[in-house]
Short mmCIF file of C-alpha atoms and ligand atoms in Angstrom, two decimals:
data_model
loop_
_atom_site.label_atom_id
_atom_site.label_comp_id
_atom_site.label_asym_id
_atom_site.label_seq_id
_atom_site.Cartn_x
_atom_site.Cartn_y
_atom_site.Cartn_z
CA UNK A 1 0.00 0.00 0.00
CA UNK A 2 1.43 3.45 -1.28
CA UNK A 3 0.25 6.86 0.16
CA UNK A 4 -0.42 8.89 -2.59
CA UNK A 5 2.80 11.79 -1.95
CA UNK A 6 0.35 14.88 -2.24
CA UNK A 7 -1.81 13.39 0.61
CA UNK A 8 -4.37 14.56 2.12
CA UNK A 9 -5.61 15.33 -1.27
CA UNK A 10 -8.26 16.89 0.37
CA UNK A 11 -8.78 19.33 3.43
CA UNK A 12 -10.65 22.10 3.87
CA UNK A 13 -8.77 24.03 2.39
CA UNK A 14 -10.55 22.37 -0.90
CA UNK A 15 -13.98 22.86 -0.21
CA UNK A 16 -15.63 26.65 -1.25
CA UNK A 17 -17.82 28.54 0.56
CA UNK A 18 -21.03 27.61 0.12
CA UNK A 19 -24.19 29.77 1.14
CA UNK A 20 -25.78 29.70 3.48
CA UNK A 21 -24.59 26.39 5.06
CA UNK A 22 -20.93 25.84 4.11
CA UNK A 23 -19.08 28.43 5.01
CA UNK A 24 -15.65 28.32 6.23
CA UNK A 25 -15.80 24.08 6.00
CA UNK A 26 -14.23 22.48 8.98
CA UNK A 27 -13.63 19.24 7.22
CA UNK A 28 -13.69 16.68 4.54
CA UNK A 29 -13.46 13.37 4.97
CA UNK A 30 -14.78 9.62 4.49
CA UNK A 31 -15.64 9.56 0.28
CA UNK A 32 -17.63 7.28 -1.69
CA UNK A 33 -15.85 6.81 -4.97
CA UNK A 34 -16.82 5.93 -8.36
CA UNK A 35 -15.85 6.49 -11.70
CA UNK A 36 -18.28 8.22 -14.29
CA UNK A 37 -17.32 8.67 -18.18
CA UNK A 38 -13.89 8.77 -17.42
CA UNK A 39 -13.85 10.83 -14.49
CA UNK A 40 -13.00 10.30 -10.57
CA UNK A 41 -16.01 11.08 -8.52
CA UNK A 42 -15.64 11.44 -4.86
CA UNK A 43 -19.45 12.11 -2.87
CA UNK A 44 -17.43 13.88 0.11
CA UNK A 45 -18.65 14.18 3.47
CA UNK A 46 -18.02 18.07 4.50
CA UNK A 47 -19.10 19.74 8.24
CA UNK A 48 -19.21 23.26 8.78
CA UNK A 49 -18.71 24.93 12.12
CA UNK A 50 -21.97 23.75 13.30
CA UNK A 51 -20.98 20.50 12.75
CA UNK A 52 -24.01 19.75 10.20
CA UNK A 53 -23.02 17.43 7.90
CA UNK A 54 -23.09 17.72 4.43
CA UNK A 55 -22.52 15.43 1.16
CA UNK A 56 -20.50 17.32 -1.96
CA UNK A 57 -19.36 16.25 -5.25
CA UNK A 58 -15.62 16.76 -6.19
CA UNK A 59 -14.63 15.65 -10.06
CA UNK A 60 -10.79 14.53 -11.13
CA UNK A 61 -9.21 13.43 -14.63
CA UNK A 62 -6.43 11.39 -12.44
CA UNK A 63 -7.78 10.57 -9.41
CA UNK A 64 -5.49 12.63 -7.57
CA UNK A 65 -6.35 16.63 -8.01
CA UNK A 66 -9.76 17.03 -7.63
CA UNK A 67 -12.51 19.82 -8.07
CA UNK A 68 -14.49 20.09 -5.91
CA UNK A 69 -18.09 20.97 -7.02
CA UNK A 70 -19.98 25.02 -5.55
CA UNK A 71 -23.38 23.35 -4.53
CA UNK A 72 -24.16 20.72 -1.55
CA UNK A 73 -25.67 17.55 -3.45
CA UNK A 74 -29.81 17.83 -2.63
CA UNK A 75 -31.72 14.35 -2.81
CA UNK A 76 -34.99 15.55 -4.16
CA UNK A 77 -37.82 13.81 -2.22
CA UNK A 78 -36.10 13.99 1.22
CA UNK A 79 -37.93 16.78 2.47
CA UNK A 80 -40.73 14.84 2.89
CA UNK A 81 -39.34 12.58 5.39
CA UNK A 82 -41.40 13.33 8.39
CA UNK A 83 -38.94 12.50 11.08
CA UNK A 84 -36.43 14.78 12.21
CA UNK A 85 -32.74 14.09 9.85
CA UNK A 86 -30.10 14.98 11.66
CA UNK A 87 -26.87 14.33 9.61
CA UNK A 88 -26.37 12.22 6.04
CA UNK A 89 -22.92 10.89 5.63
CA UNK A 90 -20.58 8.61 4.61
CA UNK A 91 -21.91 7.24 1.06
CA UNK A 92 -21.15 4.56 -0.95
CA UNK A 93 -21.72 4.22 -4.39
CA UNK A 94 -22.87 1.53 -6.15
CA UNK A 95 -23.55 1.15 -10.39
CA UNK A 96 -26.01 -1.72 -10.57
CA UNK A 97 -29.32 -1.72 -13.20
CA UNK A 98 -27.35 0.95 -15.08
CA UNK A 99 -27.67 3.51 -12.20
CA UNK A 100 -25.62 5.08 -9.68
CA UNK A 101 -26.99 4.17 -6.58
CA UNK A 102 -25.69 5.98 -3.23
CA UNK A 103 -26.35 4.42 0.27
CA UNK A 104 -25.53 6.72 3.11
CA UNK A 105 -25.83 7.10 6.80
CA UNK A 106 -28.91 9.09 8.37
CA UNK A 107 -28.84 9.90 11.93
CA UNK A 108 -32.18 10.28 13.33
CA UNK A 109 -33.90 10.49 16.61
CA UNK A 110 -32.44 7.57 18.71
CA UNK A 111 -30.36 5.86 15.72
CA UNK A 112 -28.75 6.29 12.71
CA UNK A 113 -30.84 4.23 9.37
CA UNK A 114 -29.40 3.92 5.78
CA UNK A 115 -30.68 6.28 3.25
CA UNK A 116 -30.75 5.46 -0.24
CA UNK A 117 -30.63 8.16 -3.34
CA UNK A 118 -30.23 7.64 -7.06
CA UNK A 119 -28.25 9.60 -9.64
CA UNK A 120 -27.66 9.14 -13.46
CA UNK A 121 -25.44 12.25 -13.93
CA UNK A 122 -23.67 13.31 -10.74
CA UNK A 123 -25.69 16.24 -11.55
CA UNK A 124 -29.36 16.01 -9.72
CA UNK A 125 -30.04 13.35 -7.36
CA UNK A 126 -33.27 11.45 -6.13
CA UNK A 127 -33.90 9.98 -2.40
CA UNK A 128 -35.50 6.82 -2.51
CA UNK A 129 -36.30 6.14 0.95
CA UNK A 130 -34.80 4.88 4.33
CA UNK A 131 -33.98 1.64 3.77
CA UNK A 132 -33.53 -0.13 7.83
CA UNK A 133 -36.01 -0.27 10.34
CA UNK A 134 -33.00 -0.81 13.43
CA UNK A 135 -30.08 0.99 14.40
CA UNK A 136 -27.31 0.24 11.56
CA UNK A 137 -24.87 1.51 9.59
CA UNK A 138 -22.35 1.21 6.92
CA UNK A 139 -24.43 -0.34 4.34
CA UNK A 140 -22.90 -1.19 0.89
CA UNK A 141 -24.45 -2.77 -1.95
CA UNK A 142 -23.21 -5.23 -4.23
CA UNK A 143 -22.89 -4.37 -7.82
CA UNK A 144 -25.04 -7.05 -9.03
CA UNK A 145 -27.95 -9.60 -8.16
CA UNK A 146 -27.89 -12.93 -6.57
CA UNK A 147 -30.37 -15.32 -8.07
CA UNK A 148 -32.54 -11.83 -9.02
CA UNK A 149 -32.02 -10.49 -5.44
CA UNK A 150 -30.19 -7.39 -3.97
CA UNK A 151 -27.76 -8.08 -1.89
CA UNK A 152 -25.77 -6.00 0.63
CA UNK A 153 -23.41 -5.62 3.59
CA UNK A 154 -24.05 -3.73 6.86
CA UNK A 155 -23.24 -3.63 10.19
CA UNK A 156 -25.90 -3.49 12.97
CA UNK A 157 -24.91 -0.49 15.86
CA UNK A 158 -25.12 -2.98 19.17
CA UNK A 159 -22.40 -1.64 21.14
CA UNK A 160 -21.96 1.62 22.97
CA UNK A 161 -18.72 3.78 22.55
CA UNK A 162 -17.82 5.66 25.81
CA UNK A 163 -18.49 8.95 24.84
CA UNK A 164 -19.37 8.20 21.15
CA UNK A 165 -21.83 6.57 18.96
CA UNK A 166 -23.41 3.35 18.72
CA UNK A 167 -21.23 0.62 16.95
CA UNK A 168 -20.66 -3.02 16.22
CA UNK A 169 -19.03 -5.80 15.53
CA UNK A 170 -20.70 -7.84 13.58
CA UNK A 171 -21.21 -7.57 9.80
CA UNK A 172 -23.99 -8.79 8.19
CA UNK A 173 -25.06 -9.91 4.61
CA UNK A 174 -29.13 -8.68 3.84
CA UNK A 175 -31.06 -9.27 0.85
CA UNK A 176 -33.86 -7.38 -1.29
CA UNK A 177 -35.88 -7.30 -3.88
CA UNK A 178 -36.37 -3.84 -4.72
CA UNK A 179 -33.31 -1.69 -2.48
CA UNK A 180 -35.92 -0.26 0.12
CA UNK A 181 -37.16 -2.99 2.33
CA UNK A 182 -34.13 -5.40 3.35
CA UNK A 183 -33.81 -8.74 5.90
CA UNK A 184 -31.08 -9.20 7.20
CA UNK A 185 -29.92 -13.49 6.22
CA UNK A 186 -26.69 -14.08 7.61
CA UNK A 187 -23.77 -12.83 9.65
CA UNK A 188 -20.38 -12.43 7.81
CA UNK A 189 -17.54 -11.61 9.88
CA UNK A 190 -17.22 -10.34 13.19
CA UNK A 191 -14.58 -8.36 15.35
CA UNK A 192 -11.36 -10.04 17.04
CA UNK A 193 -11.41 -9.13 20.40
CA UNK A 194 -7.99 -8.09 21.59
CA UNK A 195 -6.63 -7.30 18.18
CA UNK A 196 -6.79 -4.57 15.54
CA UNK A 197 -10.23 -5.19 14.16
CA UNK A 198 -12.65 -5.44 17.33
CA UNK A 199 -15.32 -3.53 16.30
CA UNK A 200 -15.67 -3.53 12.15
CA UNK A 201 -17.38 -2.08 9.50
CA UNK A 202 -17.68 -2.28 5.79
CA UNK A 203 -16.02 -0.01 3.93
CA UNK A 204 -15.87 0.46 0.11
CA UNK A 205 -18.41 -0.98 -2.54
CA UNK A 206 -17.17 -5.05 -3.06
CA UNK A 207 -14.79 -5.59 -6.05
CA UNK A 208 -15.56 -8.94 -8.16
CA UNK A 209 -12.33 -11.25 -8.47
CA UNK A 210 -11.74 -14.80 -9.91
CA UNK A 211 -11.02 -15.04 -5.98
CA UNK A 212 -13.61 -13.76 -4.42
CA UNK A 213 -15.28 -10.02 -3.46
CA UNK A 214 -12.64 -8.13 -2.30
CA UNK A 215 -14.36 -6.56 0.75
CA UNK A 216 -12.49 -3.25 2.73
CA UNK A 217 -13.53 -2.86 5.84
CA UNK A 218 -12.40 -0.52 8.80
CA UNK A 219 -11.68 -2.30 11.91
CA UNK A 220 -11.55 -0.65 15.23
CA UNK A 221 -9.03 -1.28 18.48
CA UNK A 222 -10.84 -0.02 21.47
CA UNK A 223 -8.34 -1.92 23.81
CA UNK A 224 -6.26 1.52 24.04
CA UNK A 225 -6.27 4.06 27.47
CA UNK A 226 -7.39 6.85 25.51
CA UNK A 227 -8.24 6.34 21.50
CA UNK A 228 -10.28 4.29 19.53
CA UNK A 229 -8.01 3.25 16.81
CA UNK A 230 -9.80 3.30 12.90
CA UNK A 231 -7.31 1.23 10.45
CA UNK A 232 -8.51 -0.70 7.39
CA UNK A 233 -8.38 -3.92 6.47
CA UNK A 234 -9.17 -6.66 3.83
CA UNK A 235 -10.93 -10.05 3.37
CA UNK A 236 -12.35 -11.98 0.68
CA UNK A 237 -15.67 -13.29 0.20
CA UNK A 238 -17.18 -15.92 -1.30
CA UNK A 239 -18.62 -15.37 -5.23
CA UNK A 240 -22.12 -16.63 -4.90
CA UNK A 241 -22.76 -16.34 -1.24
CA UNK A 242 -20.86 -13.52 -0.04
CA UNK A 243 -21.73 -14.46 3.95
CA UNK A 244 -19.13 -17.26 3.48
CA UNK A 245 -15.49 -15.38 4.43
CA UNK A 246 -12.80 -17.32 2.13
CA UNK A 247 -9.74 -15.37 3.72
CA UNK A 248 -9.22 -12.55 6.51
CA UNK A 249 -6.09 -11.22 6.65
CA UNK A 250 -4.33 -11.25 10.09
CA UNK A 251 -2.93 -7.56 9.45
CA UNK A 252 -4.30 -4.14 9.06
CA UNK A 253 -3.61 -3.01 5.28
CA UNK A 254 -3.88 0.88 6.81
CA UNK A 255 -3.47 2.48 9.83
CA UNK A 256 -2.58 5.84 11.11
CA UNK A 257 0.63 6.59 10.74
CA UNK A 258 1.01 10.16 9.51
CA UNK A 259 0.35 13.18 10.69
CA UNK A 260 -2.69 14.23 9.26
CA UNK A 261 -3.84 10.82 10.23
CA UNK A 262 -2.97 10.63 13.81
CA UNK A 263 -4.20 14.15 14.69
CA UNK A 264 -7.93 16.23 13.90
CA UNK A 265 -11.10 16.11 15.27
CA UNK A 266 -11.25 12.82 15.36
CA UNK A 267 -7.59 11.52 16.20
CA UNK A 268 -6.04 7.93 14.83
CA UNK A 269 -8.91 7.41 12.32
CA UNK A 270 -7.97 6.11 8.82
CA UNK A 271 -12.00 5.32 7.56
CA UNK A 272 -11.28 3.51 3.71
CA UNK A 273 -14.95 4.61 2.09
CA UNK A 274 -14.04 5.01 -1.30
CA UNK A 275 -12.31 2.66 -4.08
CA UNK A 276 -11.68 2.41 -7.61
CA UNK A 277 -10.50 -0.41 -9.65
CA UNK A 278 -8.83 0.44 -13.07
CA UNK A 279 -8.98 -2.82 -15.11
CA UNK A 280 -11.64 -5.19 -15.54
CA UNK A 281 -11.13 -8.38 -18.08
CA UNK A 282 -14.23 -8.87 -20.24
CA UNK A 283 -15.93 -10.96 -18.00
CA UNK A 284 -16.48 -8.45 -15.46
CA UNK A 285 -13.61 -9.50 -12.75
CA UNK A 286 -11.06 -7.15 -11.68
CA UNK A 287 -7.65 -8.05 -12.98
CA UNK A 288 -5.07 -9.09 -10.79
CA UNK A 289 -2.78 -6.70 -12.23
CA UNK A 290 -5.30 -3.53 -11.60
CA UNK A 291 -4.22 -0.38 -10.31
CA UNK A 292 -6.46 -0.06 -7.53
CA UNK A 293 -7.41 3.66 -5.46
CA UNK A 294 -8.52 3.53 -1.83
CA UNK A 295 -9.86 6.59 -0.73
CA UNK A 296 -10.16 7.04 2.96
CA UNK A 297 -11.20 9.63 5.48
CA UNK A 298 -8.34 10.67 7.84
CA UNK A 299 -8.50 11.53 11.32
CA UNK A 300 -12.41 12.84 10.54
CA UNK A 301 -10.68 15.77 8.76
CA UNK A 302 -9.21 15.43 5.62
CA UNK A 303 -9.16 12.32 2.52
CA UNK A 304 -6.06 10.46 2.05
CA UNK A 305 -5.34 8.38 -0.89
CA UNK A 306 -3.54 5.08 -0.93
CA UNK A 307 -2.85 2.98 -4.03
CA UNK A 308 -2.08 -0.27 -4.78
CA UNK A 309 -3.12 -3.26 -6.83
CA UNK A 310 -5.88 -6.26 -6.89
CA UNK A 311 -2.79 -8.92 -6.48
CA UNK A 312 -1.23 -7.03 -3.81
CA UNK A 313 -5.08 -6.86 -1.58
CA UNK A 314 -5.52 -10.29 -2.37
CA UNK A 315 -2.58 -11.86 -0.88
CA UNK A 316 -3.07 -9.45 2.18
CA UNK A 317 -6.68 -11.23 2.60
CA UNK A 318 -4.82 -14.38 2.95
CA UNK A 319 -1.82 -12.89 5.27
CA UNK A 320 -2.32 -15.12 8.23
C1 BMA B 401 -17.57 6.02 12.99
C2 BMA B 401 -18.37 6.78 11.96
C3 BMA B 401 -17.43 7.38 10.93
C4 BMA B 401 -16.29 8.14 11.59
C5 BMA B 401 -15.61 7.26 12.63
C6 BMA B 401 -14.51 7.96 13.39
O1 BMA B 401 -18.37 5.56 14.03
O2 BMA B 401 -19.10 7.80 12.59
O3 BMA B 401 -18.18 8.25 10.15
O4 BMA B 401 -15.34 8.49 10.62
O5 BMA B 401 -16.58 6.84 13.56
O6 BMA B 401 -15.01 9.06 14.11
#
């Protein structure tokens, strides 16, 4: 894994002012990532100095300088929610059906429920509804169906962070037929207590490989006097029933190391959200060889970028 050498690509520095709501931006941070005709798209998660939470569209020819877009990204059909929304973040983006589908975080009232909003342009955006009845988060759907079924990964918020939010360690595989109502069928993986992944999460959209999804996920080590440690890691799961885990890798694959990493408003926190995969063959698997971009949120203020390749991920899955 290579840090890109003009990380953080992103800080605040980046984001324009944006009236009324985004002025003076306090951060940027945990991406989805996609790539549209060509183009790098990152759906950034931006705060302002109320610490309302925003989601923003940022645009790149190389994946490494982007431009970042002068309006806050508006799901038409969210205002008529009826219960109070306190904060959308952290999307994913998935292109399944020919769409681009984004699923992001909503905290509400008591708990935080997965939203899910449509695009076709990166240019207007629709809300489709809230798609979890419980407390959950990090929801990330796969970029194709299962025997005509949805499928996708999230990870139920069971446990309580002293001082922070709701969390979990158990991630769990859930199945639909149309994207708004989901059951959950199966747990997937769950945290190692006493190591670097105790509490997990999933991070980026899956990758297809002759191997197996490649499946980010952040993992967290609470075991420390006075940090909750956010590093990523990898595992790979199985082609037709992704609850099966073929190999977990034994190591972290990122974990906070530099500066901008170790210090911000959230401290240690390297949150991978965001990843692109250059080369597919024509059957629709990633190639081994594949440049790969992992965009990550650091330290809850700024997005880091770390590249590698699909060979390189893979045999960290089976690091044991
Ligand atoms: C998690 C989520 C992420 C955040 C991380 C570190 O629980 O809220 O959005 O980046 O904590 O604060």
């Amino acid at each position: 894994m290579k840090r890109n050498s003009k990380n953080p690509i992103l800080t605040r520095e980046h984001i324009p002012d944006i009236y009324p709501n985004m002025i003076d931006a306090t951060s940027v941070f945990n991406p989805g990532a996609v790539k549209f005709n060509g183009k790098y798209i990152l759906i950034l998660r931006v705060q302002n100095r109320g610490r309302e939470t925003f989601l923003l569209k940022a645009e790149s020819s190389n994946g490494i300088d982007f431009k970042v877009d002068e309006k806050l990204i508006e799901f038409k059909g969210m205002e008529k929610v009826k219960e109070k929304i306190y904060h959308i973040y952290d999307a994913r983006v998935t292109y399944i059906d020919g769409r681009y589908f984004l699923i992001f975080a909503m905290d509400m009232e008591g708990k935080c429920s997965l939203g899910l909003g449509v695009t076709d342009d990166f240019e207007s955006y629709e809300f489709l509804g809230i798609t979890s009845e419980e407390d959950t988060r990090n929801g990330v759907i796969f970029p194709e169906k299962f025997d005509g079924k949805y499928l996708r990964l999230e990870r139920p918020n069971k446990v309580q962070l002293t001082g922070g939010p709701t969390s979990g360690n158990t991630i769990v595989l859930s199945e639909s037929a149309d994207m708004i109502k989901w059951d959950i069928k199966e747990p997937v993986m769950s945290g190692r207590f006493h190591y670097w992944d105790e509490l997990i999460g999933s991070g980026p959209t899956p990758v297809k490989t002759r191997e197996g999804w490649l499946h980010i996920y952040h993992g967290v080590a609470t075991h420390f006097g006075s940090a909750n440690i956010y590093q990523g890691g990898v595992s790979l799961l199985d082609l037709k029933n992704p609850s099966k885990v073929i190999a977990r890798g034994k190591y972290n694959i990122l974990e906070p190391r530099e500066l901008y990493e170790l210090a911000g408003q959230v401290p240690n926190v390297c949150f991978p959200s965001g990843m692109i995969v250059e080369e597919f063959d024509s059957e629709g698997f990633a190639r081994l060889e594949s440049k790969v971009l992992i965009y990550y949120g650091a330290a809850d203020t700024s997005v880091g970028l770390l590249e590698t390749t699909i060979e390189q991920l893979i045999k960290e899955a089976r690091a044991v």
